[in-house]
Coordinates of C-alpha atoms and ligand atoms in Angstrom, one line a residue:
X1 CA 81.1 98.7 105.1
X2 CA 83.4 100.2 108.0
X3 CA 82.7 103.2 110.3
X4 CA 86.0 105.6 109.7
X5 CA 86.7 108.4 112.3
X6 CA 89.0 111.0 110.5
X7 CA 91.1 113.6 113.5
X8 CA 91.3 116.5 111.2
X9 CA 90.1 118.6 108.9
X10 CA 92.7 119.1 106.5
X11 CA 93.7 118.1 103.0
X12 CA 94.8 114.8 104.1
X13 CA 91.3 114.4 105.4
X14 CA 89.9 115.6 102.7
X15 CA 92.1 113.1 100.1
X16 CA 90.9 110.2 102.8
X17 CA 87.6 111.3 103.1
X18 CA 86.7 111.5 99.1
X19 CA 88.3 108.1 98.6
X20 CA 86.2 106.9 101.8
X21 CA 82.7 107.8 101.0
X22 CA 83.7 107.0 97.4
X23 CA 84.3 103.3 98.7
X24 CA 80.5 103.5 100.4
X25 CA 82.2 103.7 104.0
X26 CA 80.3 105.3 106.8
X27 CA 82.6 108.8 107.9
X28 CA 83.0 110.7 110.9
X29 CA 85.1 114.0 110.7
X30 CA 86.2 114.8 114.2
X31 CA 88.6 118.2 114.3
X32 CA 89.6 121.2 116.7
X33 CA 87.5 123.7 114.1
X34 CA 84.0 122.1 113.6
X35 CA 83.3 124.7 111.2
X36 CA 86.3 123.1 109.1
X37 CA 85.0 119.6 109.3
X38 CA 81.5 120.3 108.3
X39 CA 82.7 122.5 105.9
X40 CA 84.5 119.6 104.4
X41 CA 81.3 117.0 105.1
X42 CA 79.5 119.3 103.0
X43 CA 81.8 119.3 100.0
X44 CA 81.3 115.2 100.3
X45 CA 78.9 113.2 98.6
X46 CA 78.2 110.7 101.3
X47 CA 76.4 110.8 104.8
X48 CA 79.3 112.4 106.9
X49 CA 79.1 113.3 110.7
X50 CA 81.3 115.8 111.9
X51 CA 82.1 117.0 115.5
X52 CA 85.0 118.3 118.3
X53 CA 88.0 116.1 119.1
X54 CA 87.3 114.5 122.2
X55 CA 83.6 113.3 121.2
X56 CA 82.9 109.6 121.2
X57 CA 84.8 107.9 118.1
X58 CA 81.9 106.1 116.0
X59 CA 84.1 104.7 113.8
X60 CA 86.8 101.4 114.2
X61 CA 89.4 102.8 112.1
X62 CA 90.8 106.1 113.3
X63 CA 92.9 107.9 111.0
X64 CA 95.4 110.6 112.7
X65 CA 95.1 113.2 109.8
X66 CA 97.3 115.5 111.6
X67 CA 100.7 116.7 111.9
X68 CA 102.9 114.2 113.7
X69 CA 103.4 116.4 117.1
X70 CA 99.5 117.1 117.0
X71 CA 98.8 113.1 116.3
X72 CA 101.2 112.2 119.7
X73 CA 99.7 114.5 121.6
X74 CA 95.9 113.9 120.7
X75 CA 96.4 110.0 120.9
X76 CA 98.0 110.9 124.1
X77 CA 94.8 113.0 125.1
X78 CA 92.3 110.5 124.1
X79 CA 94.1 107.4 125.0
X80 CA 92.0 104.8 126.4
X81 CA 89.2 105.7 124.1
X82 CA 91.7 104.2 121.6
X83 CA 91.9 100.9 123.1
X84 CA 91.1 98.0 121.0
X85 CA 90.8 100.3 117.9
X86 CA 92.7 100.3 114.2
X87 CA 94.9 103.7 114.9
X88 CA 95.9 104.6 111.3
X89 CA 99.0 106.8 111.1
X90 CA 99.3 108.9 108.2
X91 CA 102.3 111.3 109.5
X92 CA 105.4 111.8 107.7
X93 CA 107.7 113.2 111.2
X94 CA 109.9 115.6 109.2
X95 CA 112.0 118.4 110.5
X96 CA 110.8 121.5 108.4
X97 CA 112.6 123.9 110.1
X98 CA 115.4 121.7 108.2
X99 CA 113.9 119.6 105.5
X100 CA 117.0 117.7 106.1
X101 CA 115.8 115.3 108.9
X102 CA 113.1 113.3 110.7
X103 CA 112.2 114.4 114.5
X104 CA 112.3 110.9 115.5
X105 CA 114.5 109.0 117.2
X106 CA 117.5 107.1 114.3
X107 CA 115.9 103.5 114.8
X108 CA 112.5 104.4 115.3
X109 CA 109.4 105.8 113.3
X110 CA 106.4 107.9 114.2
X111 CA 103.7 105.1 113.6
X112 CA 106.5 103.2 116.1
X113 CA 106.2 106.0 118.5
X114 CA 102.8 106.8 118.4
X115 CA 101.7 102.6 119.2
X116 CA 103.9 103.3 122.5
X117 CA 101.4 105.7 123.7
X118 CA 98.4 103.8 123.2
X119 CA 100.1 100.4 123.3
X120 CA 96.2 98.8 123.3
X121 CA 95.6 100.3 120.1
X122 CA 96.4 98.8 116.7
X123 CA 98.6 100.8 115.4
X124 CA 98.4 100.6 111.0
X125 CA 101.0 103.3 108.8
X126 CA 99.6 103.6 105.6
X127 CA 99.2 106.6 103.1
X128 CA 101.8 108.6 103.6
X129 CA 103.2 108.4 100.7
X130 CA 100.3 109.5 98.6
X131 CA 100.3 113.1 98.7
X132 CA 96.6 114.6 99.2
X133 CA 95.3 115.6 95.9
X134 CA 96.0 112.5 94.2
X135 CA 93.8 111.1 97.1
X136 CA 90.8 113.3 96.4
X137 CA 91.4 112.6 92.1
X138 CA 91.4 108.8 93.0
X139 CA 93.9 108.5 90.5
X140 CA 97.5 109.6 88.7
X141 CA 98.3 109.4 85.2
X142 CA 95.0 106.2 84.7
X143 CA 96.7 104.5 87.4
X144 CA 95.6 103.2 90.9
X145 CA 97.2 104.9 93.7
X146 CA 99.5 102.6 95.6
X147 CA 99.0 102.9 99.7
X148 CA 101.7 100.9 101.5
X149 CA 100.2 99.2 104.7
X150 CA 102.3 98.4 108.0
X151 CA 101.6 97.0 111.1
X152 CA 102.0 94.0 113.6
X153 CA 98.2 93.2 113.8
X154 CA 97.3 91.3 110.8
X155 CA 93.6 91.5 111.3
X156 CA 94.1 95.2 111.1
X157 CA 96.1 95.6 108.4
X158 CA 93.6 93.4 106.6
X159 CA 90.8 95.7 107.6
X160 CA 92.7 99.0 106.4
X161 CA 93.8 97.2 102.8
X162 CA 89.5 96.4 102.5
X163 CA 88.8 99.8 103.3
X164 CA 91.6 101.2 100.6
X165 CA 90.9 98.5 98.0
X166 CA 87.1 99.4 98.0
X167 CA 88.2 103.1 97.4
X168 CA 89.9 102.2 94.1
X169 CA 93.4 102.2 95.1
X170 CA 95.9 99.1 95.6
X171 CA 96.7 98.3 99.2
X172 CA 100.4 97.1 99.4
X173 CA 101.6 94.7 102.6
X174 CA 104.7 96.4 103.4
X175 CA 105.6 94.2 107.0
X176 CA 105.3 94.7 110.2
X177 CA 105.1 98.3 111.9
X178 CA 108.4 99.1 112.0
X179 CA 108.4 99.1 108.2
X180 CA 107.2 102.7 108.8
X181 CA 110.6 103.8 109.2
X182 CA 111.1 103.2 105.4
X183 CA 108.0 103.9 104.1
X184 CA 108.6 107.6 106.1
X185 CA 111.6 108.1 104.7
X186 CA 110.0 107.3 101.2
X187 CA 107.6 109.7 102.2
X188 CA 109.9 112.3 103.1
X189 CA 112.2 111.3 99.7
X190 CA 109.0 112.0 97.7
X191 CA 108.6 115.5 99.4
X192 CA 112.0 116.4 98.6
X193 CA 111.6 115.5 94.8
X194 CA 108.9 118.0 94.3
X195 CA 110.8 120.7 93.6
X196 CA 112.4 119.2 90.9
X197 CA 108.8 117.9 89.2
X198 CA 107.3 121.6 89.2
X199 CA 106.5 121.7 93.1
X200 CA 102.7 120.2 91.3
X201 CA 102.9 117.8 94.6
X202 CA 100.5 115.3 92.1
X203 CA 103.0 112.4 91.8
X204 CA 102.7 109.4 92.9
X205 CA 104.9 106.4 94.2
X206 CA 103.6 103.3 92.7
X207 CA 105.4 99.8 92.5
X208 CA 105.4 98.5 88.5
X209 CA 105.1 95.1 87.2
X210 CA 103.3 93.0 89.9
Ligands
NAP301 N1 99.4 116.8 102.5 C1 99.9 115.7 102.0 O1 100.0 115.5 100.7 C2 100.4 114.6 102.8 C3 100.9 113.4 102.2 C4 101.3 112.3 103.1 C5 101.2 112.4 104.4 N2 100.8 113.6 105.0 C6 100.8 113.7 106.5 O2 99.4 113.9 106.8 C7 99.3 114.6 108.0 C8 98.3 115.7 107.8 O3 98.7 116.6 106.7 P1 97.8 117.6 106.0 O4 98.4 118.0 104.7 O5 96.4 117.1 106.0 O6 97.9 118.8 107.0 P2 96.9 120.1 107.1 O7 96.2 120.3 105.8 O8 97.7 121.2 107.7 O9 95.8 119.6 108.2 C9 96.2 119.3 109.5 C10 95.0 119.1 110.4 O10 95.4 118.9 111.7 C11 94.8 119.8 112.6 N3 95.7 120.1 113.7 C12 96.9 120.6 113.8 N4 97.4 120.6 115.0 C13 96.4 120.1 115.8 C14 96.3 119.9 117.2 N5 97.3 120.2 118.0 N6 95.2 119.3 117.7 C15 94.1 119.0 116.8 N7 94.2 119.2 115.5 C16 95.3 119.7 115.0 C17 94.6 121.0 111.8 O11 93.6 121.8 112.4 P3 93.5 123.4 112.0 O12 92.9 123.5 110.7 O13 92.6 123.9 113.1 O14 94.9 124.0 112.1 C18 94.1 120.4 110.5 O15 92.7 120.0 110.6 C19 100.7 115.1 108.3 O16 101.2 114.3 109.3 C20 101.5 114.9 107.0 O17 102.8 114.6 107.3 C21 100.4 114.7 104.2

């Protein structure tokens, strides 16, 4: 079992969360509005603790359920409190005032960006190309989700594809970190499909035949 420390309360937690606890992890919901996260503990089966941002991090993965400006800056705030810890970035760093960009530098990525703040962190990317709902259902179409997992630390990436394989899903190797700046841009791709599926958002990116 690991100890998991979700930052945020939102329907990426809640997609994490469900496939967490469904995988028998231990969960701690840490967010801005308590009343969200033990809002959300309650609609879990599990044993979930919730509290502020800023209160100690029980678990040794932390996943950065938040939107890429808010994940900089909180890493940035709680910094050495990160140190030696699995930092999972979940952030797609899209312009939406544009939908036509990334706000991140051409060569770069935001799981890339975010391991330079807390450079004694282990920075992992993974998830962010399952969209939230199909987290929480576990499943599209009878089909394990896919989760593409980057990072430079192979003991971390190993612990992130246990934690995902015990939830029911397929954890993919997809390189070192700076495969983020694909898998992003996958991410971002799968946004912009929407649209033409129905705007449902319940798709899923999945790699056939292996
Ligand atoms: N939704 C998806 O299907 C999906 C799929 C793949 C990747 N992602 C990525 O996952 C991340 C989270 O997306 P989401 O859909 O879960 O968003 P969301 O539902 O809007 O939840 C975002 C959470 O972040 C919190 N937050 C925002 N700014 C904050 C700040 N400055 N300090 C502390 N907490 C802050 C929000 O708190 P409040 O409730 O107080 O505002 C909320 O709890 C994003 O980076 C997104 O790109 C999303």
């Amino acid at each position: 079992m690991s100890s998991i420390t979700i930052i945020g309360a939102g329907n990426m937690a809640r997609g994490i969360a469900t496939r967490a606890v469904a995988g028998g992890h231990a969960v701690q919901i840490l967010a801005r509005d308590t009343a969200k996260a033990a809002s959300l503990a309650t609609d879990l089966p599990g044993a979930v603790t919730t509290g502020p941002v800023g209160e100690t991090i029980a678990g040794d993965i932390v996943v950065l359920a938040l939107p890429y400006g808010a994940a900089l800056s909180v890493v940035a705030e709680l910094h050495d409190a990160l140190d030696g810890k699995i930092v999972v970035d979940i952030t797609n760093p899209v312009d939406f005032t544009s939908f036509d960009a990334m706000v991140t530098p051409d060569n770069s990525s935001g799981a890339q960006e975010i391991a330079k703040v807390i450079p004694a962190a282990r920075v992992v990317k993974a998830f962010n190309t399952a969209f939230a709902g199909t987290l929480v259902a576990g499943e599209v179409a009878g089909q394990k989700l896919d989760i593409f997992v980057a990072g430079d630390d192979a003991d971390a990436k190993a612990a992130v594809s246990a934690v995902i394989e015990s939830a029911g899903m397929r954890a993919i190797d997809a390189g070192l970190l700076r495969r983020a700046h694909e898998l992003e841009a996958i991410g971002f791709l799968h946004m912009t499909l929407q649209a033409g599926f129905g705007n449902t958002w319940s798709t899923a990116i999945k790699v056939l035949g292996a």
